[in-house]
Amino acid sequence: MSIQKAAIISIVSAIVVFYSTYEVIKATWSTGMTRIMAVLALLSLVAATYGLIELALAVIATTAERRRKAREVTERRKGDRARRPTPH
């Protein structure tokens, strides 16, 4: 999943969590609607957690990809700029 998609999922879910929780605490709606809002808050909390985990994994994957590409560039260098093998 891309960083943008994971960030959007996290942000939208967090907004829904806060709004649903606010409506549950305010308790101006009927009992059934309050229960639906409570369930919506819990499901949105799960979605926000999922989005944050995916966001962290996307950032890690992006960083690893950049390092891999940088390593490929340095390994292709020839002559004086070539990587020297590490002595063991």
Coordinates of C-alpha atoms in Angstrom, one line a residue, residues 3 25 59:
I3 CA 2.0 6.1 1.8
I25 CA -20.7 11.0 24.9
V59 CA 7.7 4.2 5.0

